[in-house]
PDB file of C-alpha atoms and ligand atoms in Angstrom:
ATOM      1  CA  MET C  24       0.000   0.000   0.000  1.00 66.00           C
ATOM      2  CA  LYS C  25       1.333   3.404  -0.997  1.00 74.00           C
ATOM      3  CA  LYS C  26       1.901   5.817   1.862  1.00 78.00           C
ATOM      4  CA  GLU C  27       0.047   9.104   1.315  1.00 83.00           C
ATOM      5  CA  LYS C  28       2.007  12.328   1.402  1.00 79.00           C
ATOM      6  CA  PRO C  29       0.768  14.997   3.816  1.00 80.00           C
ATOM      7  CA  PRO C  30      -0.861  18.023   2.118  1.00 83.00           C
ATOM      8  CA  TYR C  31       2.054  20.180   3.213  1.00 87.00           C
ATOM      9  CA  LYS C  32       5.821  20.153   3.389  1.00 93.00           C
ATOM     10  CA  ILE C  33       8.003  21.106   6.333  1.00 95.00           C
ATOM     11  CA  VAL C  34      10.693  23.698   5.700  1.00 95.00           C
ATOM     12  CA  ASP C  35      13.456  25.060   7.918  1.00 97.00           C
ATOM     13  CA  GLU C  36      13.531  28.760   8.599  1.00 97.00           C
ATOM     14  CA  LYS C  37      15.232  30.906  11.238  1.00 98.00           C
ATOM     15  CA  CYS C  38      14.163  33.088  14.152  1.00 98.00           C
ATOM     16  CA  PHE C  39      14.786  36.729  13.238  1.00 98.00           C
ATOM     17  CA  ILE C  40      16.254  37.465  16.666  1.00 98.00           C
ATOM     18  CA  CYS C  41      18.264  34.427  17.831  1.00 98.00           C
ATOM     19  CA  ASN C  42      18.677  32.541  14.549  1.00 98.00           C
ATOM     20  CA  LYS C  43      17.215  29.348  16.069  1.00 98.00           C
ATOM     21  CA  SER C  44      15.896  26.884  13.506  1.00 98.00           C
ATOM     22  CA  LEU C  45      12.103  26.917  13.175  1.00 98.00           C
ATOM     23  CA  LYS C  46       9.989  24.364  11.323  1.00 98.00           C
ATOM     24  CA  ARG C  47       7.165  25.603   9.199  1.00 96.00           C
ATOM     25  CA  GLU C  48       4.365  23.950   7.244  1.00 94.00           C
ATOM     26  CA  ILE C  49       3.899  25.158   3.697  1.00 91.00           C
ATOM     27  CA  SER C  50       0.815  23.872   1.964  1.00 87.00           C
ATOM     28  CA  SER C  51       0.480  26.067  -1.099  1.00 84.00           C
ATOM     29  CA  SER C  52       2.423  28.383  -3.340  1.00 83.00           C
ATOM     30  CA  ASP C  53       0.160  31.319  -2.457  1.00 86.00           C
ATOM     31  CA  PRO C  54       2.416  33.830  -0.657  1.00 81.00           C
ATOM     32  CA  ASN C  55      -0.618  35.395   1.049  1.00 83.00           C
ATOM     33  CA  THR C  56      -1.231  32.218   3.049  1.00 87.00           C
ATOM     34  CA  ILE C  57      -0.037  32.469   6.633  1.00 88.00           C
ATOM     35  CA  TRP C  58       1.687  29.122   7.106  1.00 92.00           C
ATOM     36  CA  PRO C  59       1.964  27.687  10.625  1.00 94.00           C
ATOM     37  CA  VAL C  60       5.278  27.961  12.443  1.00 97.00           C
ATOM     38  CA  TYR C  61       6.119  25.380  15.111  1.00 97.00           C
ATOM     39  CA  ASP C  62       7.182  27.050  18.383  1.00 97.00           C
ATOM     40  CA  GLY C  63       7.115  30.497  16.806  1.00 97.00           C
ATOM     41  CA  ILE C  64       5.054  33.239  15.202  1.00 96.00           C
ATOM     42  CA  SER C  65       5.201  34.846  11.773  1.00 96.00           C
ATOM     43  CA  PHE C  66       4.980  38.633  11.545  1.00 95.00           C
ATOM     44  CA  ARG C  67       4.126  40.529   8.415  1.00 93.00           C
ATOM     45  CA  ALA C  68       4.466  44.223   7.710  1.00 92.00           C
ATOM     46  CA  THR C  69       3.297  46.181   4.707  1.00 89.00           C
ATOM     47  CA  GLY C  70       5.658  49.026   5.460  1.00 88.00           C
ATOM     48  CA  ASN C  71       4.726  52.514   6.453  1.00 87.00           C
ATOM     49  CA  TYR C  72       5.364  56.152   5.794  1.00 87.00           C
ATOM     50  CA  GLY C  73       8.472  57.209   7.631  1.00 90.00           C
ATOM     51  CA  SER C  74      10.481  54.071   7.024  1.00 89.00           C
ATOM     52  CA  THR C  75      13.638  54.607   5.019  1.00 90.00           C
ATOM     53  CA  VAL C  76      13.783  50.863   4.325  1.00 90.00           C
ATOM     54  CA  PHE C  77      10.294  49.682   3.355  1.00 89.00           C
ATOM     55  CA  ASP C  78       7.575  52.136   2.453  1.00 86.00           C
ATOM     56  CA  PRO C  79       5.880  50.900  -0.723  1.00 84.00           C
ATOM     57  CA  ILE C  80       3.500  53.532  -2.024  1.00 79.00           C
ATOM     58  CA  THR C  81       1.461  50.978  -3.921  1.00 76.00           C
ATOM     59  CA  ASP C  82       0.614  47.409  -2.993  1.00 72.00           C
ATOM     60  CA  ASP C  83       4.028  45.813  -3.238  1.00 76.00           C
ATOM     61  CA  GLY C  84       3.720  42.825  -0.955  1.00 86.00           C
ATOM     62  CA  PHE C  85       4.990  42.690   2.578  1.00 90.00           C
ATOM     63  CA  LEU C  86       8.002  41.856   4.694  1.00 93.00           C
ATOM     64  CA  GLU C  87       7.824  38.749   6.846  1.00 94.00           C
ATOM     65  CA  ILE C  88       9.907  37.541   9.746  1.00 97.00           C
ATOM     66  CA  LEU C  89       9.589  34.616  12.139  1.00 97.00           C
ATOM     67  CA  ILE C  90      10.269  34.904  15.853  1.00 97.00           C
ATOM     68  CA  CYS C  91      10.562  31.868  18.124  1.00 97.00           C
ATOM     69  CA  ASP C  92       8.374  31.542  21.222  1.00 95.00           C
ATOM     70  CA  GLU C  93      11.385  31.888  23.541  1.00 97.00           C
ATOM     71  CA  CYS C  94      12.292  35.277  22.046  1.00 96.00           C
ATOM     72  CA  ILE C  95       8.634  36.348  22.299  1.00 93.00           C
ATOM     73  CA  LYS C  96       8.724  35.476  26.005  1.00 94.00           C
ATOM     74  CA  LYS C  97      12.022  37.293  26.552  1.00 95.00           C
ATOM     75  CA  LYS C  98      10.726  40.443  24.843  1.00 92.00           C
ATOM     76  CA  SER C  99       7.151  40.240  26.115  1.00 89.00           C
ATOM     77  CA  LYS C 100       7.345  43.621  27.876  1.00 88.00           C
ATOM     78  CA  GLN C 101       8.039  45.267  24.517  1.00 89.00           C
ATOM     79  CA  ILE C 102       5.095  43.616  22.763  1.00 87.00           C
ATOM     80  CA  LYS C 103       1.744  45.321  22.450  1.00 84.00           C
ATOM     81  CA  ARG C 104      -1.250  43.029  22.185  1.00 81.00           C
ATOM     82  CA  VAL C 105      -4.004  44.652  20.179  1.00 79.00           C
ATOM     83  CA  ARG C 106      -7.567  43.442  20.604  1.00 78.00           C
ATOM     84  CA  ASN C 107     -10.854  44.408  19.038  1.00 71.00           C
ATOM     85  CA  ILE C 108      -9.556  44.991  15.546  1.00 66.00           C
ATOM     86  CA  GLN C 109     -13.066  44.595  14.103  1.00 70.00           C
ATOM     87  CA  THR C 110     -13.541  48.282  13.366  1.00 64.00           C
ATOM     88  CA  LYS C 111     -11.899  49.443  10.188  1.00 60.00           C
ATOM     89  CA  THR C 112     -11.131  52.992   9.194  1.00 59.00           C
ATOM     90  CA  GLU C 113     -10.429  54.438   5.816  1.00 57.00           C
ATOM     91  CA  TYR C 114      -8.440  57.603   5.322  1.00 54.00           C
ATOM     92  CA  LYS C 115      -9.924  60.014   2.849  1.00 52.00           C
ATOM     93  CA  TYR C 116      -7.300  62.247   1.327  1.00 54.00           C
ATOM     94  CA  GLU C 117      -9.857  64.682  -0.011  1.00 51.00           C
ATOM     95  CA  THR C 118     -11.214  65.710   3.348  1.00 54.00           C
ATOM     96  CA  GLY C 119      -8.367  64.728   5.637  1.00 55.00           C
ATOM     97  CA  THR C 120     -10.795  62.913   7.925  1.00 54.00           C
ATOM     98  CA  PHE C 121     -11.257  59.285   8.877  1.00 52.00           C
ATOM     99  CA  LYS C 122     -14.384  57.460   7.832  1.00 55.00           C
ATOM    100  CA  GLU C 123     -15.583  54.491   9.873  1.00 54.00           C
ATOM    101  CA  LEU C 124     -16.334  51.497   7.670  1.00 50.00           C
ATOM    102  CA  GLY C 125     -18.069  49.588  10.465  1.00 46.00           C
ATOM    103  CA  GLN C 126     -17.663  46.078  11.796  1.00 42.00           C
TER     104      GLN C 126
HETATM  105 ZN1  LIG P   8      14.469  33.315  18.806  1.00 71.68          ZN
END
């Protein structure tokens, strides 16, 4: 009987801070998929105004790093946990005001 392959492959990546090896499941070629990281978390950033390194004016992807759980614990006092991100706002350049888009 042929052994079935899992619907994902495991790849080795590194913690951004300590360089520890982290295993990650990759199940598609879609770069927008957030693939699980064992014993770590993936962080994505789309850049922002003010950065001299990554500030794409148009949609030009994102930067991604992985950080292991141990480094998250060590730096926990520097981490802000944001809740209630249901409300979205849209900036309107014409008026210079924010418009609530609702939940
Ligand atoms: Zn680490």
